[in-house]
PDB file of C-alpha atoms in Angstrom:
ATOM      1  CA  MET A   1      36.425  68.589  77.101  1.00  0.00           C
ATOM      2  CA  SER A   2      36.617  68.742  73.343  1.00  0.00           C
ATOM      3  CA  LYS A   3      37.420  65.589  71.377  1.00  0.00           C
ATOM      4  CA  LYS A   4      39.948  67.561  69.344  1.00  0.00           C
ATOM      5  CA  GLU A   5      43.606  66.985  70.013  1.00  0.00           C
ATOM      6  CA  PRO A   6      44.998  69.676  72.322  1.00  0.00           C
ATOM      7  CA  TRP A   7      47.404  71.172  69.763  1.00  0.00           C
ATOM      8  CA  THR A   8      44.531  71.518  67.285  1.00  0.00           C
ATOM      9  CA  GLN A   9      42.530  73.347  69.967  1.00  0.00           C
ATOM     10  CA  VAL A  10      45.537  75.514  70.802  1.00  0.00           C
ATOM     11  CA  ALA A  11      46.102  76.481  67.146  1.00  0.00           C
ATOM     12  CA  GLU A  12      42.443  77.373  66.625  1.00  0.00           C
ATOM     13  CA  LEU A  13      42.140  79.415  69.820  1.00  0.00           C
ATOM     14  CA  SER A  14      45.496  81.079  69.274  1.00  0.00           C
ATOM     15  CA  SER A  15      44.328  82.229  65.852  1.00  0.00           C
ATOM     16  CA  ILE A  16      40.975  83.490  67.119  1.00  0.00           C
ATOM     17  CA  PHE A  17      42.345  85.403  70.108  1.00  0.00           C
ATOM     18  CA  LYS A  18      45.669  86.443  68.535  1.00  0.00           C
ATOM     19  CA  THR A  19      47.704  84.856  71.314  1.00  0.00           C
ATOM     20  CA  SER A  20      50.892  82.800  71.226  1.00  0.00           C
ATOM     21  CA  ILE A  21      50.861  79.018  71.123  1.00  0.00           C
ATOM     22  CA  LEU A  22      52.486  78.884  74.557  1.00  0.00           C
ATOM     23  CA  ALA A  23      50.079  81.362  76.179  1.00  0.00           C
ATOM     24  CA  THR A  24      47.101  79.504  74.745  1.00  0.00           C
ATOM     25  CA  ALA A  25      48.411  76.093  75.852  1.00  0.00           C
ATOM     26  CA  LEU A  26      48.970  77.421  79.366  1.00  0.00           C
ATOM     27  CA  ARG A  27      45.422  78.758  79.377  1.00  0.00           C
ATOM     28  CA  LEU A  28      44.016  75.315  78.479  1.00  0.00           C
ATOM     29  CA  ILE A  29      45.810  73.980  81.552  1.00  0.00           C
ATOM     30  CA  SER A  30      44.897  76.825  83.913  1.00  0.00           C
ATOM     31  CA  LEU A  31      41.223  76.591  82.977  1.00  0.00           C
ATOM     32  CA  GLY A  32      41.246  72.806  83.314  1.00  0.00           C
ATOM     33  CA  ILE A  33      40.157  72.279  79.705  1.00  0.00           C
ATOM     34  CA  TRP A  34      43.007  69.757  79.348  1.00  0.00           C
ATOM     35  CA  PRO A  35      42.877  67.605  82.532  1.00  0.00           C
ATOM     36  CA  GLY A  36      46.562  66.823  82.774  1.00  0.00           C
ATOM     37  CA  TRP A  37      49.990  68.374  82.452  1.00  0.00           C
ATOM     38  CA  LEU A  38      51.776  70.685  80.063  1.00  0.00           C
ATOM     39  CA  LEU A  39      55.541  70.159  80.112  1.00  0.00           C
ATOM     40  CA  SER A  40      58.485  71.856  78.477  1.00  0.00           C
ATOM     41  CA  HIS A  41      61.610  69.814  77.759  1.00  0.00           C
ATOM     42  CA  GLY A  42      64.979  70.633  76.275  1.00  0.00           C
ATOM     43  CA  LYS A  43      68.260  68.762  75.922  1.00  0.00           C
ATOM     44  CA  HIS A  44      69.076  69.265  79.594  1.00  0.00           C
ATOM     45  CA  GLY A  45      65.766  67.945  80.906  1.00  0.00           C
ATOM     46  CA  ARG A  46      62.454  69.330  82.019  1.00  0.00           C
ATOM     47  CA  ARG A  47      62.376  73.126  82.026  1.00  0.00           C
ATOM     48  CA  TRP A  48      58.982  73.594  83.630  1.00  0.00           C
ATOM     49  CA  PHE A  49      55.526  72.072  83.938  1.00  0.00           C
ATOM     50  CA  ARG A  50      51.982  73.054  84.841  1.00  0.00           C
ATOM     51  CA  VAL A  51      49.200  70.771  86.001  1.00  0.00           C
ATOM     52  CA  ALA A  52      45.476  71.389  85.673  1.00  0.00           C
ATOM     53  CA  ASN A  53      43.427  71.514  88.846  1.00  0.00           C
ATOM     54  CA  THR A  54      41.069  69.091  87.066  1.00  0.00           C
ATOM     55  CA  SER A  55      43.744  66.390  86.815  1.00  0.00           C
ATOM     56  CA  PRO A  56      42.408  63.277  88.566  1.00  0.00           C
ATOM     57  CA  ILE A  57      45.854  62.051  89.674  1.00  0.00           C
ATOM     58  CA  ASP A  58      48.459  63.777  91.807  1.00  0.00           C
ATOM     59  CA  ALA A  59      51.836  62.963  90.268  1.00  0.00           C
ATOM     60  CA  PHE A  60      55.184  64.663  89.812  1.00  0.00           C
ATOM     61  CA  PRO A  61      56.723  64.556  86.309  1.00  0.00           C
ATOM     62  CA  ARG A  62      60.194  63.151  85.756  1.00  0.00           C
ATOM     63  CA  GLN A  63      63.093  65.536  85.252  1.00  0.00           C
ATOM     64  CA  ASP A  64      64.566  63.505  82.397  1.00  0.00           C
ATOM     65  CA  LEU A  65      62.968  62.689  79.055  1.00  0.00           C
ATOM     66  CA  ASP A  66      62.224  59.003  78.538  1.00  0.00           C
ATOM     67  CA  ASP A  67      63.434  57.587  75.219  1.00  0.00           C
ATOM     68  CA  ARG A  68      60.036  55.897  74.677  1.00  0.00           C
ATOM     69  CA  SER A  69      58.444  59.316  74.294  1.00  0.00           C
ATOM     70  CA  THR A  70      57.948  60.946  70.908  1.00  0.00           C
ATOM     71  CA  ALA A  71      59.242  64.136  72.548  1.00  0.00           C
ATOM     72  CA  PHE A  72      62.637  62.446  72.925  1.00  0.00           C
ATOM     73  CA  ASN A  73      62.993  62.200  69.125  1.00  0.00           C
ATOM     74  CA  MET A  74      62.058  65.847  68.802  1.00  0.00           C
ATOM     75  CA  VAL A  75      64.607  67.047  71.341  1.00  0.00           C
ATOM     76  CA  PHE A  76      67.480  64.746  70.390  1.00  0.00           C
ATOM     77  CA  GLY A  77      66.574  63.966  66.782  1.00  0.00           C
ATOM     78  CA  THR A  78      65.058  65.695  63.806  1.00  0.00           C
ATOM     79  CA  ALA A  79      61.355  64.921  64.285  1.00  0.00           C
ATOM     80  CA  GLN A  80      59.219  68.046  63.899  1.00  0.00           C
ATOM     81  CA  ALA A  81      55.824  66.612  64.815  1.00  0.00           C
ATOM     82  CA  ALA A  82      54.387  63.404  66.189  1.00  0.00           C
ATOM     83  CA  LYS A  83      51.081  61.634  66.475  1.00  0.00           C
ATOM     84  CA  PRO A  84      49.610  61.195  69.948  1.00  0.00           C
ATOM     85  CA  LYS A  85      51.132  58.209  71.714  1.00  0.00           C
ATOM     86  CA  LEU A  86      50.108  55.946  74.598  1.00  0.00           C
ATOM     87  CA  LEU A  87      52.897  55.141  77.036  1.00  0.00           C
ATOM     88  CA  PRO A  88      53.268  53.539  80.455  1.00  0.00           C
ATOM     89  CA  GLY A  89      52.854  56.216  83.111  1.00  0.00           C
ATOM     90  CA  ASP A  90      56.400  55.772  84.388  1.00  0.00           C
ATOM     91  CA  ALA A  91      57.661  57.221  81.094  1.00  0.00           C
ATOM     92  CA  TRP A  92      56.482  60.612  82.375  1.00  0.00           C
ATOM     93  CA  PHE A  93      56.126  60.309  86.147  1.00  0.00           C
ATOM     94  CA  ASP A  94      58.554  59.639  89.016  1.00  0.00           C
ATOM     95  CA  SER A  95      57.066  56.463  90.424  1.00  0.00           C
ATOM     96  CA  SER A  96      57.196  52.849  89.360  1.00  0.00           C
ATOM     97  CA  SER A  97      53.588  52.569  90.579  1.00  0.00           C
ATOM     98  CA  PHE A  98      52.589  54.482  87.449  1.00  0.00           C
ATOM     99  CA  ALA A  99      54.016  51.743  85.166  1.00  0.00           C
ATOM    100  CA  ARG A 100      50.630  49.995  85.215  1.00  0.00           C
ATOM    101  CA  LYS A 101      48.770  53.152  84.211  1.00  0.00           C
ATOM    102  CA  GLN A 102      48.781  54.571  80.706  1.00  0.00           C
ATOM    103  CA  VAL A 103      49.317  58.169  79.688  1.00  0.00           C
ATOM    104  CA  LEU A 104      48.558  59.850  76.389  1.00  0.00           C
ATOM    105  CA  GLU A 105      51.120  62.350  75.159  1.00  0.00           C
ATOM    106  CA  HIS A 106      50.743  65.040  72.496  1.00  0.00           C
ATOM    107  CA  ALA A 107      54.137  66.558  71.665  1.00  0.00           C
ATOM    108  CA  ARG A 108      55.166  69.402  69.388  1.00  0.00           C
ATOM    109  CA  ARG A 109      58.374  71.252  68.751  1.00  0.00           C
ATOM    110  CA  TYR A 110      58.500  74.798  70.133  1.00  0.00           C
ATOM    111  CA  GLY A 111      61.463  76.770  68.897  1.00  0.00           C
ATOM    112  CA  ALA A 112      64.830  75.315  67.999  1.00  0.00           C
ATOM    113  CA  ASP A 113      65.544  73.375  71.188  1.00  0.00           C
ATOM    114  CA  GLU A 114      62.299  72.966  73.104  1.00  0.00           C
ATOM    115  CA  VAL A 115      59.360  70.579  73.003  1.00  0.00           C
ATOM    116  CA  LEU A 116      55.974  71.204  74.593  1.00  0.00           C
ATOM    117  CA  VAL A 117      53.960  68.152  75.618  1.00  0.00           C
ATOM    118  CA  PHE A 118      50.404  67.705  76.830  1.00  0.00           C
ATOM    119  CA  VAL A 119      50.189  64.554  78.984  1.00  0.00           C
ATOM    120  CA  ARG A 120      47.211  62.974  80.723  1.00  0.00           C
ATOM    121  CA  PHE A 121      46.353  59.645  82.282  1.00  0.00           C
ATOM    122  CA  GLN A 122      43.965  57.389  80.389  1.00  0.00           C
ATOM    123  CA  ASN A 123      40.979  55.931  82.212  1.00  0.00           C
TER     124      ASN A 123
END
């Protein structure tokens, strides 16, 4: 896996292969290059998600968007971009057992009312 942030990788590959940001992000997940989840959120909750087959943990993402997430400020506020952020795992996943694990999120706005987020568990 590259040490570059996933959205940097997506932008570079999207430019090279003349593909959309979304198609390229989905490809990173389907090929297991990003060992985690790609989620789409809007004001009414999670729209969809994909998980890489290389993800080391089997977990189901929450339907709602936790207010600790930078994605929350993008969906319900005016934030356009955010730096990667470490959060307790229960901010993204439906189990209190994940509260002791940390996840790293990389969020970016996608269109007027959608946010795409790469999420993965930290070792």
